[in-house]
C-alpha angles and dihedrals in degrees: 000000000000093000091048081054096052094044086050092052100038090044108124103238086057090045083064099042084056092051097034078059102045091055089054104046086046093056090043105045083048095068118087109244099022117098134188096264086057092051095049095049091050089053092051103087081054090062096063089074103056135057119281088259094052085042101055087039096062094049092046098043087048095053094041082054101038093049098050085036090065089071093067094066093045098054100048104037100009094237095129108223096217131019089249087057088058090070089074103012088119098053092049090046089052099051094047091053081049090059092258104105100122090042084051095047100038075057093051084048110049093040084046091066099030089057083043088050095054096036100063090037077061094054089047103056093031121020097116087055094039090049086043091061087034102056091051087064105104130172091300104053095040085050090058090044093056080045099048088051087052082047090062093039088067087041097060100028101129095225132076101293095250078063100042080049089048086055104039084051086059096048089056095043093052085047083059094078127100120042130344113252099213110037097016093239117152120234136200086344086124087202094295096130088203094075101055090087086060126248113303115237101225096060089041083054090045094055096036092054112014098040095039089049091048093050095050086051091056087052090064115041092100104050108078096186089080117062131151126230102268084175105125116218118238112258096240092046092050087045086048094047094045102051088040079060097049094049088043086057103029092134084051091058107039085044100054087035095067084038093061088051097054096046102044089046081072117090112260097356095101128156089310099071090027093058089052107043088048104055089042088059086044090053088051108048092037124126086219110038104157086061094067116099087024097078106294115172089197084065090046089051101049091043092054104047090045087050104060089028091067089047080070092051101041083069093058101078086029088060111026096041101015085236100132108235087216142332095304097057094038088071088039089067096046086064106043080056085050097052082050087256115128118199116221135102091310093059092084090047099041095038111016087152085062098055101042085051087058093052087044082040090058105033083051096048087044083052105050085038086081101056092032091049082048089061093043099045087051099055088041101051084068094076094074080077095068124107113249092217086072099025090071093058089044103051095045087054087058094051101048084047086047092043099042086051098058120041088030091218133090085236094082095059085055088054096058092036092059091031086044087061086045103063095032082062093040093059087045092063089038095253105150117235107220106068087056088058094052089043086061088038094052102022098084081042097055099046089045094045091039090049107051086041087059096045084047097056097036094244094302094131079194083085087069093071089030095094124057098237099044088048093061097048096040095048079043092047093043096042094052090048080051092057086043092054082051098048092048087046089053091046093056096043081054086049108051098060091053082052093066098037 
């Protein structure tokens, strides 16, 4: 049986419909605006055409590729490509402006597939263990989860913590907006019906990062005494310097690597959560903390692996319980259903070949990532010798395209246009980005998940302790806002004297 899988997997036809699918997912999660769910849903018509295992491996191969891809864009033009990319998105930019962009990105690649690697070596040995943790999550486990990665946000802010807070608070107001969960009324929609459905990440990401960045460019073009590094590394120094930087942190990897895979095998946690939580413990644990957020490789390295890691666990509770661990595998249900195959415990009984081609399907596309994002690291590297004088046009023509497509209404280039000012303001006064993106991207989790606890409980906010597995994360999640209250305590009393002064 093994040896009719492998033959499945290895076949040629499937080897270029791997490939076929890494390039695309490549080209895709590259482009500012366009993630990898996107990618996978447009690929889907496409799979109507092929066998359940082709199938399975081009979605798989296309969302490997599309996660690590993201970090392409975020690096060179710190635009992140997906909200998981933004965890880290400061120290890549850094580095590139440094001279070390390829270094930074061969790092982002190769702990990108080794996380993939082990986490789908993970699934293999214990999914049905991982879904069965993951299925007894309810509303209030999943509520101290979305709390514990704001909680990291704060943590690796970058800022003093009363500004990381200030930012996170902006995050969660802009997340506010849409419809109201509990009653159905509708807030600071101003009539405009596209915003009931709330304001869209990626064109809030785009605007926080791509517009902000392209407006400070503008702001120095002028000004000749700053300029930025535009020498490219060679290829062999940048490999060199990337693999010396996995087997410094292997620990870093193969930690946050195993922690990907745990977060992202609970329902509706993903890459994104699990990037963040684990660069915030790696900061913390760091032997060089103050270097994160001003272009540590360590961060890099501890972002990427959790990232595609997570990709591996995300497909526990989609295939053990048919409960999709986020949007990917959401579609990838739908068209296993579609194929007349239904994902649940019997799967492994009434398809095991299609399971174990999964796991083949994942360990190949992690695989043929490393030489295809060569390729890719090496033709986009070319763009920090572009005149910024062309590249901000450029790259606000990109983010009005990622942001249109996405969200299909003029409204949303109004959105990174408003969102773009704002965090340009929000850097001048020293106030961090990226809490404010995980603020939109939790925001909507946190209230649903609050909200039906609460109506659950019958307002008795003891029932959030009530369950195991809600007590630990909720004693974790309020003892770590308790050290931050002591830290910014600690910031102002440092302050003060330097006030007077």
């Amino acid at each position: 049986m093994l040896s009719d899988v492998l033959l499945t997997v290895l076949a040629p036809s499937n080897l270029i419909i791997i490939a076929a699918a890494t390039f695309y997912g490549c080209f895709v999660g590259a482009v500012p605006g366009l993630t990898a769910t996107m990618a996978v849903a447009l690929l889907v018509p496409f799979t109507f055409f092929l066998d359940p295992i082709p199938a399975i491996s081009a979605i798989v191969a296309t969302t490997t590729t599309a996660i690590f891809a993201g970090d392409i864009s975020g690096t060179l033009l710190r635009i992140p490509g997906t909200p998981a990319s933004a965890a880290y998105v400061d120290d890549a930019h850094a580095l590139s402006q440094a001279g070390k962009a390829r270094t930074s990105l061969f790092v982002s690649l190769i702990t990108a597939a080794i996380g993939g690697v082990i986490g789908v070596i993970i699934l293999m040995l214990v999914a049905p263990q991982l879904a069965r943790i993951a299925i007894s999550f309810s509303s209030f486990e999943t509520f101290w989860l979305a709390c514990l990665g704001l909680t990291c946000a704060i943590f690796v802010g970058g800022g003093t913590v009363p500004k990381s807070f200030a930012s996170l608070c902006i995050g969660l107001a802009i997340a506010c907006v849409g419809i109201d969960v509990a009653v159905g009324h509708p807030r600071y929609t101003f009539g405009t019906f596209d915003l009931l459905d709330g304001i869209s990440f990626i064109p809030a990401m785009i605007g926080i990062f791509a517009f902000s960045e392209v407006l400070r460019n503008v702001q120095i073009l002028d000004k000749p005494a700053e300029t930025i590094i535009h020498a490219t590394e060679k290829v062999g120094a940048a490999m060199k310097a990337a693999l010396a930087v996995v087997f410094k942190y292997p620990k870093t990897v193969g930690g946050s690597s195993v922690l990907g895979t745990l977060v992202g095998a609970l329902p509706g946690a993903g890459a994104d959560i699990a990037a963040w939580i684990s660069y915030a413990l790696t900061r913390r644990f760091s032997k060089d903390p103050e270097k994160f957020g001003k272009g540590s490789l360590e961060g890099v390295a501890a972002g990427g692996s959790a990232n595609n890691a997570a990709i591996g666990g995300a497909w526990t509770p989609a295939l053990v319980f048919g409960i999709p661990g986020d949007s990917v595998t959401a579609i990838a249900i739908g068209v296993l259903l579609l194929k007349g195959l239904t994902p649940g415990p019997r799967i492994f009984v009434d398809q095991p070949e299609l399971t174990s081609a999964l796991f083949g399907s994942f360990l190949v596309a992690n695989i043929m990532m490393v030489p295809v994002g060569i390729l890719a690291i090496l033709a986009s590297t070319f763009i920090l010798k572009v005149p910024r004088a062309v590249m901000a046009p450029v790259i606000l023509l990109f983010s009005m395209v990622g942001a249109f497509a996405i969200a299909g209404t003029v409204t949303a280039i109004w959105i990174v246009l408003a969102l773009g000012l704002m965090g340009y303001y929000m850097e001048k006064v020293g106030i961090p980005l990226a809490p404010a993106i995980l603020g939109i991207v939790l925001g909507k989790i946190i209230e649903d998940n609050f909200m039906v606890s609460m109506i659950k409980a019958q307002g008795d906010l003891s029932a959030f302790f009530d369950r195991q597995y809600s007590m630990v994360l909720g004693i974790i999640t309020l003892g770590l806002w308790g050290l931050l209250v002591l830290r910014s305590i600690r910031e102002i009393s440092r302050s003060k004297p330097q006030t007077e002064g």
